[in-house]
CSV table of C-alpha atoms in Angstrom, one decimal:
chain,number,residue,atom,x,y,z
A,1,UNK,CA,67.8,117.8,112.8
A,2,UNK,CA,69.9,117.2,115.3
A,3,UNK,CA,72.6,120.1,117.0
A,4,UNK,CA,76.2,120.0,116.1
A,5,UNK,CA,79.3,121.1,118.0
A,6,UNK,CA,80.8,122.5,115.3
A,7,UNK,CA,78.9,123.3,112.3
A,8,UNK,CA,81.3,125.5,110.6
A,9,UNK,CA,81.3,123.0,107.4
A,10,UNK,CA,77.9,123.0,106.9
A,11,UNK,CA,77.2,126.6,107.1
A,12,UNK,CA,80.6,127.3,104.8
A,13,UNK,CA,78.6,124.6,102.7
A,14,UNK,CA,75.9,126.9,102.3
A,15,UNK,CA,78.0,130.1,101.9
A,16,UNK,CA,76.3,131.2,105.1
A,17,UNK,CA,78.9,133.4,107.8
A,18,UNK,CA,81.2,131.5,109.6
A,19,UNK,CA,84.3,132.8,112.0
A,20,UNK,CA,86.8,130.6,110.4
A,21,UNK,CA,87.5,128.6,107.2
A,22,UNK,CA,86.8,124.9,108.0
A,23,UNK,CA,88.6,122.2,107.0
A,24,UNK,CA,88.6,118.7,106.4
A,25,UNK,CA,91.6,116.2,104.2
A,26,UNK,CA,90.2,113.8,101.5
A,27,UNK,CA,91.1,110.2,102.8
A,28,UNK,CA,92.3,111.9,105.9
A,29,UNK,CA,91.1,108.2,107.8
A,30,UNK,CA,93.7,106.4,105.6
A,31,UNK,CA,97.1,105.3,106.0
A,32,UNK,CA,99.2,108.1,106.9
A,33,UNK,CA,98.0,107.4,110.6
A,34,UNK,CA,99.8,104.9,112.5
A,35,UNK,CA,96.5,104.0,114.4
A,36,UNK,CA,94.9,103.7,111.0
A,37,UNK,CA,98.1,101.4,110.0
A,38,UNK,CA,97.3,99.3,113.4
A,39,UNK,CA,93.2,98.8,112.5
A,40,UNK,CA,94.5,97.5,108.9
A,41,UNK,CA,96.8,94.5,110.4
A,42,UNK,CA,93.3,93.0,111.6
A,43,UNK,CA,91.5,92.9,108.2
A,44,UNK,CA,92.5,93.6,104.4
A,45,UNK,CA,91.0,97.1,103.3
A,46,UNK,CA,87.6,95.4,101.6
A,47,UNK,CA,86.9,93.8,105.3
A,48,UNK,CA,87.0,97.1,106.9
A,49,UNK,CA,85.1,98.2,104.4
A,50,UNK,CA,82.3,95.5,105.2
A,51,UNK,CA,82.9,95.6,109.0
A,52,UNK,CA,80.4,98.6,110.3
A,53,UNK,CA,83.2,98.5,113.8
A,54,UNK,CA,86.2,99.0,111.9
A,55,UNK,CA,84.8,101.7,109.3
A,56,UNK,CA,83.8,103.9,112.0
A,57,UNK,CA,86.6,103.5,114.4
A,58,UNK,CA,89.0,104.8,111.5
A,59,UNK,CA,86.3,107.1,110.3
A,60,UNK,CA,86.2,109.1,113.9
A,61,UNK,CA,90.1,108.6,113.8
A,62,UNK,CA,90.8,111.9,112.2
A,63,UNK,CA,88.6,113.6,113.9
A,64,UNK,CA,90.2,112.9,117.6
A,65,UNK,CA,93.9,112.7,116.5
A,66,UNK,CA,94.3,115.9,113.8
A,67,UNK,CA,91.2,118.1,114.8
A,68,UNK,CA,89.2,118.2,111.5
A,69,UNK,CA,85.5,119.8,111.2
A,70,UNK,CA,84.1,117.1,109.4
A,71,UNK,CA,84.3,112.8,109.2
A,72,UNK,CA,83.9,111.3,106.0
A,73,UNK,CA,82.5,107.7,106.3
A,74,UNK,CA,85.6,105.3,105.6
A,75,UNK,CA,84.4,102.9,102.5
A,76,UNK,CA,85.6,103.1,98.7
A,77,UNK,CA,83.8,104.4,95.6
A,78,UNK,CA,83.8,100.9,94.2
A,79,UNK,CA,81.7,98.7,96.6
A,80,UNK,CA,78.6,100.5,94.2
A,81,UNK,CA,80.2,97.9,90.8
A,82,UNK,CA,80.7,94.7,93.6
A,83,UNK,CA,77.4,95.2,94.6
A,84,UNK,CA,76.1,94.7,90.9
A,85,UNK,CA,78.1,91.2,90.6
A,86,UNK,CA,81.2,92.5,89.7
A,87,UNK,CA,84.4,90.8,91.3
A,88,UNK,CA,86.9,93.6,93.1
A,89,UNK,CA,90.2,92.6,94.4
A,90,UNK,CA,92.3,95.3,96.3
A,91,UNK,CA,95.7,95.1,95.3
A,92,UNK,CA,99.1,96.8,97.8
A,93,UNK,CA,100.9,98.9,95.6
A,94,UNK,CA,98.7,98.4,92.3
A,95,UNK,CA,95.3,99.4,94.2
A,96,UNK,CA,91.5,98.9,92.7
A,97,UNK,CA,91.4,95.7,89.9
A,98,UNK,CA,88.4,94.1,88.4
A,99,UNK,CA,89.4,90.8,87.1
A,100,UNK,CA,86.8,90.4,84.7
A,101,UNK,CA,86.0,94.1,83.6
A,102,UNK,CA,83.3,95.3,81.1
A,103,UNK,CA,83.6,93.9,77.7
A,104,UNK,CA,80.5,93.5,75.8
A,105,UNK,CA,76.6,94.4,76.0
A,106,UNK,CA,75.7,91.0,77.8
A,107,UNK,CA,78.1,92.4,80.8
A,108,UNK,CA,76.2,95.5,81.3
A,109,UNK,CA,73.0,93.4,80.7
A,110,UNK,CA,74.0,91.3,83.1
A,111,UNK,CA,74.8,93.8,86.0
A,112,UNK,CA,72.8,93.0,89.0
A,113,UNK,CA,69.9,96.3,90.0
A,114,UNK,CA,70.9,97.0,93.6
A,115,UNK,CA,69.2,97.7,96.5
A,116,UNK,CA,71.3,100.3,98.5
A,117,UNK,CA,69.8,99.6,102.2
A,118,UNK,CA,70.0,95.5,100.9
A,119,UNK,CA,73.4,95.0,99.0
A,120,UNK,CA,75.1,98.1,100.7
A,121,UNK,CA,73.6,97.7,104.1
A,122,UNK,CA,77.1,97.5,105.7
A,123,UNK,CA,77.4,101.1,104.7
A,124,UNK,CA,74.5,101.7,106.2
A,125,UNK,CA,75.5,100.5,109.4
A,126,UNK,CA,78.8,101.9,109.6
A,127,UNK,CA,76.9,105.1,109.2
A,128,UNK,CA,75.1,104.5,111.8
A,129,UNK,CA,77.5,103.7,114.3
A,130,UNK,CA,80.1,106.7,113.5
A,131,UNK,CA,77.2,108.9,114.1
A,132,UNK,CA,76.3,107.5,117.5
A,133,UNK,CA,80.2,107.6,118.1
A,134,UNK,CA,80.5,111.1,116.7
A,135,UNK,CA,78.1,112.4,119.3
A,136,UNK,CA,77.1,115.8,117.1
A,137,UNK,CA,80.5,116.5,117.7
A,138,UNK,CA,80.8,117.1,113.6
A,139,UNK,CA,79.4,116.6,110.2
A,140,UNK,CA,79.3,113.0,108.6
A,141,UNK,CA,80.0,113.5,104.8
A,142,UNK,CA,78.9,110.2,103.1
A,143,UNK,CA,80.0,110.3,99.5
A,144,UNK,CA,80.2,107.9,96.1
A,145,UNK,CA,82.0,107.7,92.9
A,146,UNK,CA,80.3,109.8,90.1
A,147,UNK,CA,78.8,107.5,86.9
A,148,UNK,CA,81.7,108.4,84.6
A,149,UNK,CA,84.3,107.5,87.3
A,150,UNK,CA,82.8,104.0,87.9
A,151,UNK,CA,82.3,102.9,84.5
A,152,UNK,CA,86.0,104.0,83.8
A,153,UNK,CA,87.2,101.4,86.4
A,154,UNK,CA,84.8,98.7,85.6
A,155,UNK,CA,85.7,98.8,82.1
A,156,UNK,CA,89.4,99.4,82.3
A,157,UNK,CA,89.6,97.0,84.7
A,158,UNK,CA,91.3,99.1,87.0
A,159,UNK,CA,93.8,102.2,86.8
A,160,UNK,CA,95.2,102.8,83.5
A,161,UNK,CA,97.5,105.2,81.5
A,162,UNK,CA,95.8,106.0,78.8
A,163,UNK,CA,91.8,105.2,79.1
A,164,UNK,CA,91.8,103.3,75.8
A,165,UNK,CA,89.1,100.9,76.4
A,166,UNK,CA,87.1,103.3,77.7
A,167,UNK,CA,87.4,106.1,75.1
A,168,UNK,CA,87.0,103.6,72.9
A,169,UNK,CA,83.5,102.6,74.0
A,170,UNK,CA,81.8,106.3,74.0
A,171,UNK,CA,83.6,107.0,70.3
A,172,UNK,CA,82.6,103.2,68.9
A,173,UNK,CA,79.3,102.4,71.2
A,174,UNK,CA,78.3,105.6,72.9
A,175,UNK,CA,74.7,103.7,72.6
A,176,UNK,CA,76.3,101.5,75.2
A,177,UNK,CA,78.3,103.8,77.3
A,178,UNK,CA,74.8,105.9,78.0
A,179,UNK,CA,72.8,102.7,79.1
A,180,UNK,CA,75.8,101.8,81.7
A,181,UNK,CA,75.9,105.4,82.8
A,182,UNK,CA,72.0,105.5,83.2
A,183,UNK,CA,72.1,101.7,85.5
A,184,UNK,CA,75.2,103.4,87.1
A,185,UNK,CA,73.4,106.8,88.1
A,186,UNK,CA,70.6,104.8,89.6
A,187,UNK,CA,72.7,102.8,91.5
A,188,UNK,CA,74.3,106.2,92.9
A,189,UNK,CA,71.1,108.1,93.6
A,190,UNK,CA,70.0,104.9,95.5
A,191,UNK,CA,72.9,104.8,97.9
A,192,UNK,CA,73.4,108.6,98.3
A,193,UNK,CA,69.8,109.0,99.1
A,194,UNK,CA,69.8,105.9,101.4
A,195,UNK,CA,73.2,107.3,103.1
A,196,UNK,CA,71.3,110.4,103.6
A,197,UNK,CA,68.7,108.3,105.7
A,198,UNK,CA,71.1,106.8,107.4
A,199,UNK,CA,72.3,109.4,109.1
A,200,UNK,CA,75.3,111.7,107.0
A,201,UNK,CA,75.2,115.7,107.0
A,202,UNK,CA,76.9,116.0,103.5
A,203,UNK,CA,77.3,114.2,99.9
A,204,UNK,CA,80.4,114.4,97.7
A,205,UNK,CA,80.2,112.9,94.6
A,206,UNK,CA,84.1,112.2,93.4
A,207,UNK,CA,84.2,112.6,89.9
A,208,UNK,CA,88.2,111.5,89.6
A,209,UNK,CA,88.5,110.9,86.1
A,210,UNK,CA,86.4,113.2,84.9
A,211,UNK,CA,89.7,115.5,83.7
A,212,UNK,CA,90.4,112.6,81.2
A,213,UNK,CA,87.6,113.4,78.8
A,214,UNK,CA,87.5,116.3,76.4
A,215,UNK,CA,85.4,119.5,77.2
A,216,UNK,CA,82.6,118.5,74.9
A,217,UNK,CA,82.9,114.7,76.2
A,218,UNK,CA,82.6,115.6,79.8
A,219,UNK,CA,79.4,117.2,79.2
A,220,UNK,CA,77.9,114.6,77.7
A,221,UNK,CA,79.3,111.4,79.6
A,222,UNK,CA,80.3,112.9,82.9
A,223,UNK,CA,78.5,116.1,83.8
A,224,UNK,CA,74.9,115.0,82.4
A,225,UNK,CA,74.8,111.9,85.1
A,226,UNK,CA,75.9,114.3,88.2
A,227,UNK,CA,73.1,116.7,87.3
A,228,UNK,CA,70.6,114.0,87.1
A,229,UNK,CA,72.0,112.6,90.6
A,230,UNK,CA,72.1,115.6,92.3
A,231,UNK,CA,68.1,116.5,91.2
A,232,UNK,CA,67.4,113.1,92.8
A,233,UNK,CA,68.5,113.4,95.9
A,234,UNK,CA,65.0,113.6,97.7
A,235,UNK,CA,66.8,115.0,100.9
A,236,UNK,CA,66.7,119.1,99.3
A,237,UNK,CA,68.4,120.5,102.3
A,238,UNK,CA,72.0,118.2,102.4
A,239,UNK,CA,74.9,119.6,100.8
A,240,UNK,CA,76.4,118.5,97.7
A,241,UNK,CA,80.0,118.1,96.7
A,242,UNK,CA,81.2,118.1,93.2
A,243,UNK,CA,85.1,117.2,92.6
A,244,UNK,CA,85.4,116.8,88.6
A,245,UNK,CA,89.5,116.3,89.6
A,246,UNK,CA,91.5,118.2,87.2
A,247,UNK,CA,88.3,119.3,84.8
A,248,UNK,CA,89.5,122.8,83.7
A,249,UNK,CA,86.8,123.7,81.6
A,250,UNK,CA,83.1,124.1,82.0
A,251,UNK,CA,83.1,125.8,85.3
A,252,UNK,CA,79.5,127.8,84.6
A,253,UNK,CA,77.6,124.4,83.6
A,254,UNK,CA,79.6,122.9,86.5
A,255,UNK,CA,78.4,125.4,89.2
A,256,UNK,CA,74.9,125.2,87.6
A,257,UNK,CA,75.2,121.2,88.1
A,258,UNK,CA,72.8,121.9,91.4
A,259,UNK,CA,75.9,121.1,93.9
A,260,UNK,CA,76.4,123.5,96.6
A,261,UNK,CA,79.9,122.9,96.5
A,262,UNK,CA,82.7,122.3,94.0
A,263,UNK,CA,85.8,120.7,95.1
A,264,UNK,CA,89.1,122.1,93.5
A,265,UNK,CA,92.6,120.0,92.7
A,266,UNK,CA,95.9,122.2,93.0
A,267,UNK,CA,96.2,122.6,89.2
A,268,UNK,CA,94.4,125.7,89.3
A,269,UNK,CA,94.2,128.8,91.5
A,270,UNK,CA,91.0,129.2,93.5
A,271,UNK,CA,90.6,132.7,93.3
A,272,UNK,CA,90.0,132.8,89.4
A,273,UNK,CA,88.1,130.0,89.8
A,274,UNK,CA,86.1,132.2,92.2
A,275,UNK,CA,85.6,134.8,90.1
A,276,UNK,CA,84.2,132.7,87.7
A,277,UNK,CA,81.4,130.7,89.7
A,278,UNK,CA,82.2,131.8,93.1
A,279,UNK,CA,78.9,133.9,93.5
A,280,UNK,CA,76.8,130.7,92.7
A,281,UNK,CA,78.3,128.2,94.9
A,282,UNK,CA,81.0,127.4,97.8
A,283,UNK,CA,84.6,125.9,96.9
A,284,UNK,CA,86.8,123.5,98.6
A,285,UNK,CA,90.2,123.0,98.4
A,286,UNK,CA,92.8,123.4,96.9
A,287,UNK,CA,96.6,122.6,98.5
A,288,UNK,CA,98.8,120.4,96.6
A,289,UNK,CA,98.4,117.0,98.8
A,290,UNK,CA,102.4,117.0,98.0
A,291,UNK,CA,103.2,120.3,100.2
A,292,UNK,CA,102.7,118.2,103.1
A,293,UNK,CA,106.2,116.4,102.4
A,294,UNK,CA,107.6,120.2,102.8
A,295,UNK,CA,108.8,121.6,106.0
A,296,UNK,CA,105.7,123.2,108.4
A,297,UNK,CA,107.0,126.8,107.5
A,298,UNK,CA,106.7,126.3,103.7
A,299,UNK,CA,103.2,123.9,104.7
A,300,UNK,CA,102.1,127.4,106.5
A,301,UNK,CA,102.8,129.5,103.4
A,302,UNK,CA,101.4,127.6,100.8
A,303,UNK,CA,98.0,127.0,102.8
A,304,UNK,CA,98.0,131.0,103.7
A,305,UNK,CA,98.7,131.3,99.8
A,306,UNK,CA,95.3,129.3,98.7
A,307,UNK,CA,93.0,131.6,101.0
A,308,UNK,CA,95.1,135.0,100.5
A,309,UNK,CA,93.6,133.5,96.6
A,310,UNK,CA,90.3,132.7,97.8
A,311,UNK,CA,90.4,136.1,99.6
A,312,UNK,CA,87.8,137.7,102.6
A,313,UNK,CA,84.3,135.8,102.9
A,314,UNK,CA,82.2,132.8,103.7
A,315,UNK,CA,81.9,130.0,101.3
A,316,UNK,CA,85.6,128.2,101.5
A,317,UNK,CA,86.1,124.9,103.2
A,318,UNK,CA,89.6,124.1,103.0
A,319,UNK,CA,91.3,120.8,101.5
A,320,UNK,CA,93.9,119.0,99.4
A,321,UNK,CA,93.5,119.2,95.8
A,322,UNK,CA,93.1,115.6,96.2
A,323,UNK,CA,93.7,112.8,99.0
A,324,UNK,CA,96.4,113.1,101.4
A,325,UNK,CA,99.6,110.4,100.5
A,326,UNK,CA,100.0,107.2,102.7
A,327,UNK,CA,103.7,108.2,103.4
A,328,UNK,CA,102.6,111.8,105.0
A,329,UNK,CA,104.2,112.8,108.6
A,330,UNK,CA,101.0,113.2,110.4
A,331,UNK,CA,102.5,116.1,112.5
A,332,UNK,CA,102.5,118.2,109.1
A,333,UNK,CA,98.3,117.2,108.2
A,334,UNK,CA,97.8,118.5,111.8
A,335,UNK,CA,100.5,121.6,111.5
A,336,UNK,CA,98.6,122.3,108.5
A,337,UNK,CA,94.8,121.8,110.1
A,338,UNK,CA,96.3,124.3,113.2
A,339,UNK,CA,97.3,126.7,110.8
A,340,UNK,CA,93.9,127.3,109.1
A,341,UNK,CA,92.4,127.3,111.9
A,342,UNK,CA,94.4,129.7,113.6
A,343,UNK,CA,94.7,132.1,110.9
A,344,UNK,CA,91.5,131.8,109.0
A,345,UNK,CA,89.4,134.2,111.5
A,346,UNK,CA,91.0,137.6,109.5
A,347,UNK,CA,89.1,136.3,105.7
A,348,UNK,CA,86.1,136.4,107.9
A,349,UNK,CA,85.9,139.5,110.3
A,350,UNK,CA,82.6,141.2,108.0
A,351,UNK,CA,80.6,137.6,109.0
C-alpha cells in the first residue's frame, strides 16, 4: 500500500484519530471552476468522460486550486447503463436522458453483461493516470451509482418529477424490477471492484434517489442491492461510502449495510443522526451546497454549526449535503475548505 501525504480521510474513514476534520465537495471537479469551464470548451461532458487525459486533469483540479483531502475520479454514475447498450445523451440545462429507456422485459433481457476492465476500461485508465499525477499526495475515491438509482434513470428515461414509471414497475412487476436490480448490482460490484484494482483509496456508492421510495420500499429495492455490493467487494480493507440522499428512515439497517461511512444531505442534523448510528460507523457531510451562495461570514457559521452538531471526536469527514452548484464563487468552496481546516483541530484535541 502505498504512503499518502495526507491521509486524514482515510483514517476519519475508519474512525481512527485524526488532528482535523477532513474534507472533500461532491462534484467539487465540476463546473464552478473556471479551469474546469476551460477543459469543457474542448470536449462535451461524455468525451471527458471517455478521455483518461481530460478526466484526470479536472479530477486533480480541486485538489491544486481549493486544497481538498481527497480527489474523486471525474466520470458520471451512468456510463455503468451505456455500457450495457443503452444510448445516453447529455443534455445543457436538462442533464442525463436516455432516449429509448426501459419499457418491457425484452429491454432488461436484452441489456448487454459487462466487463468492467473491457467496456469501462476508460475508467480504468483515467484512474490510473490521476494516481500517477496525484503522486500519494491524497486519496482517490472512485465511486458508482447504487442499483436503485440506475434503474430509476434507465427507466424514467431521465430526471423526473414524480417517478411514475418507475413506481409503477416495483408495485405492477416487482418480478421485473428485482431481475434488473440483480444484472444492475453485478454490473456495480464489477466496476467498483475493478476500480479498486485500478488504483482508488475509497468507494462511494451514490444512492440519489433512494429518498423517493417509501421506508419499507427502500429496504427492499434500494438497501438490499447496496448490502449485497458492499459484501462483494473482494478488496476488505477500502472504505465504503453510503449516501441514500434524503433517506430519513432506517438509519440502524443503514449503518449495518457494511459501509464504513454514511454520507448525510442537509435535511437533517448530524448530531442526532450520530446518536443514532454514530458508534457503528463514520459520517460525512452535511452543509447545505446552497450556503455557499451566502457571504464567507454566514459560510463560516453554518459549517462551524454542522461540527459544533457532530461535536468532539474522530469519525467526521466534512461535505455538502450534496454536490456543490455550477454557479458557486469558487473563493467561497475554498473560504469554506480554509475554515474546516483551520478550526477543526479543537473537535479533535483527545486524538
Amino acid at each position: 500500500m502505498e504512503k499518502l501525504q495526507n491521509d486524514l480521510f482515510l483514517r476519519a474513514c475508519k474512525k481512527e484519530a485524526t488532528e482535523r476534520t477532513p474534507i472533500w465537495i461532491m462534484r467539487q471537479a465540476g463546473r464552478f471552476l473556471p479551469e474546469y469551464r476551460k477543459v469543457r470548451e474542448k470536449a462535451d461532458f461524455l468525451t471527458m468522460c471517455k478521455t483518461p487525459e481530460l478526466a484526470a486533469e479536472v479530477t486533480l483540479l480541486p485538489v491544486d486550486l481549493i486544497g481538498v483531502d481527497a480527489a474523486i475520479i471525474f466520470s458520471d454514475i451512468l456510463v455503468i447503463p451505456e455500457a450495457m447498450g443503452m444510448k445516453l445523451e447529455m443534455h445543457e440545462g436538462r442533464g442525463p436522458v436516455f432516449p429509448e429507456p426501459i419499457r418491457t422485459e425484452t429491454d432488461i433481457e436484452k441489456l448487454n453483461v459487462i466487463n468492467a476492465a473491457d467496456n469501462l476500461g476508460y475508467v480504468m485508465d483515467a484512474i490510473r493516470l490521476t494516481k500517477s499525477e496525484l503522486n500519494n499526495r491524497v486519496p482517490l475515491i472512485g465511486f458508482s451509482g447504487s442499483p436503485w438509482t440506475l434503474m430509476t434513470y434507465m427507466i424514467e428515461g431521465g430526471s423526473s418529477k414524480n417517478y411514475s414509471k418507475v413506481k409503477s414497475l416495483i408495485f405492477n412487476r416487482p418480478d421485473l424490477a428485482h431481475i434488473l436490480l440483480e444484472k444492475l448490482s453485478d454490473a456495480v460490484v464489477g466496476y467498483l471492484n475493478e476500480k479498486v484494482k485500478s488504483g482508488v483509496n475509497a468507494l462511494q456508492i451514490f444512492d440519489t434517489w433512494g429518498g423517493i421510495l417509501s421506508p419499507v420500499d427502500f429496504l427492499e429495492f434500494s438497501l438490499k442491492y447496496v448490502k449485497k455490493i458492499i459484501n462483494k467487494i473482494e478488496n476488505k480493507n477500502i472504505p465504503i461510502i453510503f449516501f441514500p440522499k434524503s433517506v430519513h428512515s432506517n438509519f440502524n439497517a443503514i449503518a449495518d449495510s457494511g459501509a464504513d461511512v454514511i454520507s448525510l444531505d442537509w435535511t437533517v442534523d448530524i448530531g442526532e443522526v450520530r446518536k443514532i448510528i454514530g458508534g457503528k460507523v463514520a459520517l460525512q457531510g452535511n452543509l447545505d451546497p446552497t450556503t455557499l451562495y451566502a457571504g464567507k461570514d454566514i459560510i463560516k457559521t453554518r459549517a462551524g454549526k454542522v461540527m459544533d452538531s457532530y461535536g468532539n471526536g474522530s469519525g467526521h469527514i466534512f461535505n455538502l449535503g450534496h454536490g456543490i452548484l455550477p454557479d458557486i464563487n469558487p473563493d467561497n468552496a475554498k473560504a469554506l475548505i480554509d475554515f474546516v481546516k483551520e478550526q477543526s483541530f479543537k473537535y479533535h484535541k483527545d486524538n
